[in-house]
PDB file of C-alpha atoms and ligand atoms in Angstrom:
ATOM      1  CA  MET A   1     -26.286  26.179 -13.979  1.00  0.00           C
ATOM      2  CA  SER A   2     -24.286  25.686 -10.966  1.00  0.00           C
ATOM      3  CA  ASN A   3     -24.530  21.780 -11.136  1.00  0.00           C
ATOM      4  CA  THR A   4     -20.852  21.291 -11.933  1.00  0.00           C
ATOM      5  CA  GLU A   5     -19.535  21.231  -8.345  1.00  0.00           C
ATOM      6  CA  ARG A   6     -17.634  18.163  -7.504  1.00  0.00           C
ATOM      7  CA  THR A   7     -16.736  16.434  -4.358  1.00  0.00           C
ATOM      8  CA  TYR A   8     -14.284  13.675  -3.185  1.00  0.00           C
ATOM      9  CA  ILE A   9     -15.870  10.813  -1.448  1.00  0.00           C
ATOM     10  CA  MET A  10     -14.106   7.941  -0.205  1.00  0.00           C
ATOM     11  CA  ILE A  11     -15.637   4.591   1.464  1.00  0.00           C
ATOM     12  CA  LYS A  12     -12.839   3.934   4.150  1.00  0.00           C
ATOM     13  CA  PRO A  13     -11.447   0.291   4.613  1.00  0.00           C
ATOM     14  CA  ASP A  14     -13.967  -0.362   7.358  1.00  0.00           C
ATOM     15  CA  GLY A  15     -16.968   0.607   5.002  1.00  0.00           C
ATOM     16  CA  VAL A  16     -15.576  -1.932   2.530  1.00  0.00           C
ATOM     17  CA  GLN A  17     -14.936  -4.598   4.917  1.00  0.00           C
ATOM     18  CA  ARG A  18     -18.446  -4.142   6.265  1.00  0.00           C
ATOM     19  CA  ALA A  19     -19.905  -4.388   2.690  1.00  0.00           C
ATOM     20  CA  LEU A  20     -21.537  -0.979   2.799  1.00  0.00           C
ATOM     21  CA  VAL A  21     -20.163   0.091  -0.689  1.00  0.00           C
ATOM     22  CA  GLY A  22     -23.293  -0.573  -2.569  1.00  0.00           C
ATOM     23  CA  LYS A  23     -25.453   1.235   0.076  1.00  0.00           C
ATOM     24  CA  ILE A  24     -23.451   4.332   0.042  1.00  0.00           C
ATOM     25  CA  ILE A  25     -23.210   4.569  -3.665  1.00  0.00           C
ATOM     26  CA  GLN A  26     -26.972   4.047  -3.849  1.00  0.00           C
ATOM     27  CA  ARG A  27     -27.416   7.216  -1.580  1.00  0.00           C
ATOM     28  CA  PHE A  28     -25.494   9.292  -3.788  1.00  0.00           C
ATOM     29  CA  GLU A  29     -27.186   8.080  -7.081  1.00  0.00           C
ATOM     30  CA  GLU A  30     -30.781   8.370  -5.441  1.00  0.00           C
ATOM     31  CA  ARG A  31     -30.034  12.043  -4.308  1.00  0.00           C
ATOM     32  CA  GLY A  32     -29.134  13.042  -7.909  1.00  0.00           C
ATOM     33  CA  PHE A  33     -25.406  13.144  -8.008  1.00  0.00           C
ATOM     34  CA  LYS A  34     -23.514  11.991 -10.935  1.00  0.00           C
ATOM     35  CA  LEU A  35     -20.751   9.594 -10.665  1.00  0.00           C
ATOM     36  CA  ILE A  36     -17.847  10.813 -12.623  1.00  0.00           C
ATOM     37  CA  ALA A  37     -14.883   8.590 -11.067  1.00  0.00           C
ATOM     38  CA  LEU A  38     -14.618   5.534  -9.002  1.00  0.00           C
ATOM     39  CA  LYS A  39     -12.021   2.937  -8.104  1.00  0.00           C
ATOM     40  CA  LEU A  40     -11.077   0.415  -5.556  1.00  0.00           C
ATOM     41  CA  THR A  41      -7.731   1.083  -4.363  1.00  0.00           C
ATOM     42  CA  GLN A  42      -5.166   0.181  -1.614  1.00  0.00           C
ATOM     43  CA  PRO A  43      -3.509   3.351  -0.646  1.00  0.00           C
ATOM     44  CA  THR A  44      -0.075   3.525   0.834  1.00  0.00           C
ATOM     45  CA  GLU A  45       0.576   5.369   4.108  1.00  0.00           C
ATOM     46  CA  ALA A  46       2.530   8.151   2.111  1.00  0.00           C
ATOM     47  CA  HIS A  47      -0.342   8.887  -0.236  1.00  0.00           C
ATOM     48  CA  LEU A  48      -2.758   9.035   2.885  1.00  0.00           C
ATOM     49  CA  GLU A  49      -0.275  11.376   4.675  1.00  0.00           C
ATOM     50  CA  LYS A  50      -0.626  13.664   1.705  1.00  0.00           C
ATOM     51  CA  HIS A  51      -4.505  13.423   1.860  1.00  0.00           C
ATOM     52  CA  TYR A  52      -4.586  14.098   5.660  1.00  0.00           C
ATOM     53  CA  ALA A  53      -1.642  16.529   5.535  1.00  0.00           C
ATOM     54  CA  ASP A  54      -3.761  19.256   7.492  1.00  0.00           C
ATOM     55  CA  LEU A  55      -4.087  16.781  10.314  1.00  0.00           C
ATOM     56  CA  ALA A  56      -0.351  15.857  10.863  1.00  0.00           C
ATOM     57  CA  GLY A  57       0.509  16.738  14.344  1.00  0.00           C
ATOM     58  CA  LYS A  58      -2.862  15.715  15.855  1.00  0.00           C
ATOM     59  CA  PRO A  59      -2.674  12.966  18.369  1.00  0.00           C
ATOM     60  CA  PHE A  60      -4.827  10.565  16.368  1.00  0.00           C
ATOM     61  CA  PHE A  61      -2.943  11.148  13.010  1.00  0.00           C
ATOM     62  CA  PRO A  62      -0.712   7.869  13.310  1.00  0.00           C
ATOM     63  CA  GLY A  63      -3.811   5.611  14.025  1.00  0.00           C
ATOM     64  CA  LEU A  64      -5.846   7.410  11.369  1.00  0.00           C
ATOM     65  CA  ILE A  65      -3.082   6.683   8.725  1.00  0.00           C
ATOM     66  CA  LYS A  66      -2.861   3.035   9.994  1.00  0.00           C
ATOM     67  CA  TYR A  67      -6.650   2.638   9.991  1.00  0.00           C
ATOM     68  CA  MET A  68      -6.927   4.042   6.392  1.00  0.00           C
ATOM     69  CA  ALA A  69      -3.997   1.935   5.043  1.00  0.00           C
ATOM     70  CA  SER A  70      -5.529  -1.222   6.571  1.00  0.00           C
ATOM     71  CA  GLY A  71      -7.383  -2.226   3.604  1.00  0.00           C
ATOM     72  CA  PRO A  72      -8.741  -1.081   0.054  1.00  0.00           C
ATOM     73  CA  VAL A  73     -10.920   2.058  -0.035  1.00  0.00           C
ATOM     74  CA  VAL A  74     -13.370   3.259  -2.777  1.00  0.00           C
ATOM     75  CA  ALA A  75     -12.394   6.469  -4.209  1.00  0.00           C
ATOM     76  CA  MET A  76     -15.057   8.411  -6.006  1.00  0.00           C
ATOM     77  CA  VAL A  77     -15.919  11.752  -7.376  1.00  0.00           C
ATOM     78  CA  TRP A  78     -19.598  12.774  -7.487  1.00  0.00           C
ATOM     79  CA  GLN A  79     -20.875  16.003  -9.347  1.00  0.00           C
ATOM     80  CA  GLY A  80     -23.985  18.143  -8.732  1.00  0.00           C
ATOM     81  CA  LEU A  81     -25.575  21.005  -7.208  1.00  0.00           C
ATOM     82  CA  ASP A  82     -23.880  22.013  -3.898  1.00  0.00           C
ATOM     83  CA  ALA A  83     -22.028  18.675  -3.968  1.00  0.00           C
ATOM     84  CA  VAL A  84     -19.512  19.526  -1.313  1.00  0.00           C
ATOM     85  CA  LYS A  85     -21.954  20.721   1.458  1.00  0.00           C
ATOM     86  CA  THR A  86     -24.619  18.385   0.543  1.00  0.00           C
ATOM     87  CA  GLY A  87     -22.198  15.484   0.594  1.00  0.00           C
ATOM     88  CA  ARG A  88     -20.966  16.472   3.983  1.00  0.00           C
ATOM     89  CA  ALA A  89     -24.614  16.429   5.278  1.00  0.00           C
ATOM     90  CA  MET A  90     -25.297  13.241   3.817  1.00  0.00           C
ATOM     91  CA  LEU A  91     -22.093  11.880   5.817  1.00  0.00           C
ATOM     92  CA  GLY A  92     -23.152  13.216   9.234  1.00  0.00           C
ATOM     93  CA  ALA A  93     -20.654  14.573  11.641  1.00  0.00           C
ATOM     94  CA  THR A  94     -17.308  13.537  12.165  1.00  0.00           C
ATOM     95  CA  ASN A  95     -18.323  11.591  15.299  1.00  0.00           C
ATOM     96  CA  PRO A  96     -20.952   9.123  14.364  1.00  0.00           C
ATOM     97  CA  LEU A  97     -22.556   9.402  17.796  1.00  0.00           C
ATOM     98  CA  ALA A  98     -23.245  13.109  16.914  1.00  0.00           C
ATOM     99  CA  SER A  99     -24.692  12.266  13.360  1.00  0.00           C
ATOM    100  CA  PRO A 100     -28.322  12.371  12.912  1.00  0.00           C
ATOM    101  CA  ILE A 101     -30.124   9.296  11.998  1.00  0.00           C
ATOM    102  CA  GLY A 102     -30.399   9.226   8.241  1.00  0.00           C
ATOM    103  CA  SER A 103     -27.091  10.258   7.714  1.00  0.00           C
ATOM    104  CA  ILE A 104     -24.455   7.698   6.475  1.00  0.00           C
ATOM    105  CA  ARG A 105     -22.486   7.937   9.736  1.00  0.00           C
ATOM    106  CA  GLY A 106     -25.326   8.248  11.771  1.00  0.00           C
ATOM    107  CA  ASP A 107     -26.938   5.062  10.438  1.00  0.00           C
ATOM    108  CA  TYR A 108     -24.022   2.817   9.990  1.00  0.00           C
ATOM    109  CA  ALA A 109     -21.166   3.725  12.454  1.00  0.00           C
ATOM    110  CA  LEU A 110     -20.467   4.269  16.197  1.00  0.00           C
ATOM    111  CA  ALA A 111     -16.688   5.513  16.680  1.00  0.00           C
ATOM    112  CA  VAL A 112     -14.921   8.355  15.329  1.00  0.00           C
ATOM    113  CA  GLY A 113     -11.964   6.371  14.392  1.00  0.00           C
ATOM    114  CA  ARG A 114     -14.130   3.850  12.431  1.00  0.00           C
ATOM    115  CA  ASN A 115     -16.712   6.299  10.682  1.00  0.00           C
ATOM    116  CA  ILE A 116     -16.667   4.379   7.276  1.00  0.00           C
ATOM    117  CA  ILE A 117     -16.540   7.376   4.895  1.00  0.00           C
ATOM    118  CA  HIS A 118     -14.731  10.651   3.921  1.00  0.00           C
ATOM    119  CA  GLY A 119     -16.098  13.658   2.232  1.00  0.00           C
ATOM    120  CA  SER A 120     -14.456  17.051   1.202  1.00  0.00           C
ATOM    121  CA  ASP A 121     -15.288  19.801   3.466  1.00  0.00           C
ATOM    122  CA  SER A 122     -14.467  22.631   0.941  1.00  0.00           C
ATOM    123  CA  VAL A 123     -14.655  23.043  -2.886  1.00  0.00           C
ATOM    124  CA  GLU A 124     -11.118  24.035  -2.824  1.00  0.00           C
ATOM    125  CA  ASN A 125     -10.178  20.976  -0.876  1.00  0.00           C
ATOM    126  CA  ALA A 126     -12.395  18.837  -3.053  1.00  0.00           C
ATOM    127  CA  GLU A 127     -10.330  20.022  -6.145  1.00  0.00           C
ATOM    128  CA  LYS A 128      -6.969  19.241  -4.311  1.00  0.00           C
ATOM    129  CA  GLU A 129      -8.256  15.699  -3.313  1.00  0.00           C
ATOM    130  CA  ILE A 130      -9.580  14.832  -6.670  1.00  0.00           C
ATOM    131  CA  ALA A 131      -6.244  15.689  -8.246  1.00  0.00           C
ATOM    132  CA  LEU A 132      -4.535  13.560  -5.497  1.00  0.00           C
ATOM    133  CA  TRP A 133      -6.691  10.487  -5.944  1.00  0.00           C
ATOM    134  CA  PHE A 134      -7.484  10.793  -9.673  1.00  0.00           C
ATOM    135  CA  PRO A 135      -4.193  12.204 -11.335  1.00  0.00           C
ATOM    136  CA  GLU A 136      -5.504  10.248 -14.560  1.00  0.00           C
ATOM    137  CA  GLY A 137      -8.683  12.576 -14.603  1.00  0.00           C
ATOM    138  CA  VAL A 138     -12.342  12.055 -14.312  1.00  0.00           C
ATOM    139  CA  VAL A 139     -15.104  11.167 -16.959  1.00  0.00           C
ATOM    140  CA  GLN A 140     -17.142  13.724 -18.608  1.00  0.00           C
ATOM    141  CA  TYR A 141     -20.589  12.439 -19.812  1.00  0.00           C
ATOM    142  CA  THR A 142     -24.221  13.770 -19.965  1.00  0.00           C
ATOM    143  CA  SER A 143     -26.657  12.108 -17.734  1.00  0.00           C
ATOM    144  CA  VAL A 144     -30.079  11.493 -19.410  1.00  0.00           C
ATOM    145  CA  ALA A 145     -31.610  12.285 -15.791  1.00  0.00           C
ATOM    146  CA  GLU A 146     -30.096  15.785 -15.618  1.00  0.00           C
ATOM    147  CA  PRO A 147     -33.353  17.653 -17.093  1.00  0.00           C
ATOM    148  CA  TRP A 148     -35.524  15.776 -14.398  1.00  0.00           C
ATOM    149  CA  ILE A 149     -33.116  16.752 -11.514  1.00  0.00           C
ATOM    150  CA  TYR A 150     -32.387  20.337 -12.493  1.00  0.00           C
ATOM    151  CA  GLU A 151     -34.699  23.052 -13.686  1.00  0.00           C
TER     152      GLU A 151
HETATM  153  N1  UDP B 201     -10.456  11.174  13.599  1.00  0.00           N
HETATM  154  C1  UDP B 201     -10.134  10.580  14.614  1.00  0.00           C
HETATM  155  N2  UDP B 201     -10.202  11.067  15.984  1.00  0.00           N
HETATM  156  C2  UDP B 201     -10.663  12.419  16.011  1.00  0.00           C
HETATM  157  C3  UDP B 201     -10.868  13.177  15.010  1.00  0.00           C
HETATM  158  C4  UDP B 201     -10.839  12.542  13.783  1.00  0.00           C
HETATM  159  O1  UDP B 201      -9.869   9.354  14.522  1.00  0.00           O
HETATM  160  O2  UDP B 201     -10.610  12.958  17.113  1.00  0.00           O
HETATM  161  C5  UDP B 201     -10.441  10.701  12.242  1.00  0.00           C
HETATM  162  C6  UDP B 201     -11.622  10.341  11.739  1.00  0.00           C
HETATM  163  O3  UDP B 201     -11.724   9.170  10.948  1.00  0.00           O
HETATM  164  C7  UDP B 201     -12.080  11.786  10.716  1.00  0.00           C
HETATM  165  C8  UDP B 201     -10.607  11.754  10.174  1.00  0.00           C
HETATM  166  O4  UDP B 201      -9.708  11.452  11.264  1.00  0.00           O
HETATM  167  O5  UDP B 201     -12.914  11.188   9.655  1.00  0.00           O
HETATM  168  C9  UDP B 201     -10.410  13.196   9.583  1.00  0.00           C
HETATM  169  O6  UDP B 201     -10.879  14.007  10.505  1.00  0.00           O
HETATM  170  P1  UDP B 201     -11.507  15.457  10.142  1.00  0.00           P
HETATM  171  O7  UDP B 201     -11.650  16.332  11.349  1.00  0.00           O
HETATM  172  O8  UDP B 201     -11.204  16.074   8.770  1.00  0.00           O
HETATM  173  O9  UDP B 201     -13.177  14.722  10.061  1.00  0.00           O
HETATM  174  P2  UDP B 201     -14.058  14.650   8.716  1.00  0.00           P
HETATM  175  O10 UDP B 201     -13.827  15.665   7.802  1.00  0.00           O
HETATM  176  O11 UDP B 201     -13.694  13.183   8.127  1.00  0.00           O
HETATM  177  O12 UDP B 201     -15.440  14.554   9.180  1.00  0.00           O
HETATM  178 MG1   MG B 202     -11.863  16.280   7.018  1.00  0.00          MG
END
C-alpha cells in the first residue's frame, strides 16, 4: 500500500493566535490522515530561514520571516495516501482569495502574507522539512481505523 507518504503541515502564528488549531487538526483527522508528529514551538528566525531557503531573495522574504517568527507555530506530520498533494489541496492556493471555499485558506484567510498554514509542495521537500522540524523523529503506530480507510 502507498499510504506511507508523509507531509509537513504547520499552523502559522496567525492560525495559532486566531485559535484555528483545533479546526485545522480536525480536517486532517476527518479526511483519514494519521498524525505521526505534533508540537507547539516558537521558531527562531535562523530556523525559518532554513525552512524557507528557496525563497531567500524574494522581496517578501524579510517580512515572511518576521511574520513566521512572531509567535508559536504548530508543527505536524500527517501520513496517508497522497498526503503531499492532497494536503496542498486541503490548504488551497498560496493566495487565500484564489483559494476555493472549503479549503483551509479559502475558509479562514484573506491575505497572502497571513495565510495561516504551510504544507509541503513535494515528497522530497516534505522529507527535508520533516527532518528540519522533527530531528528527534516521528512516532510509528498502527491506527485502528486503517482497514476502514484503505482497501
Ligand atoms: N508569501 C507572501 N507573499 C507572496 C508569496 C508568498 O507573503 O507574494 C508568503 C506566504 O505566507 C506563503 C509563503 O510566503 O505561504 C511561502 O510562499 P510559497 O510560494 O512557498 O507558498 P505556499 O507553498 O505556502 O503556498
Ligand atoms: Mg511553499
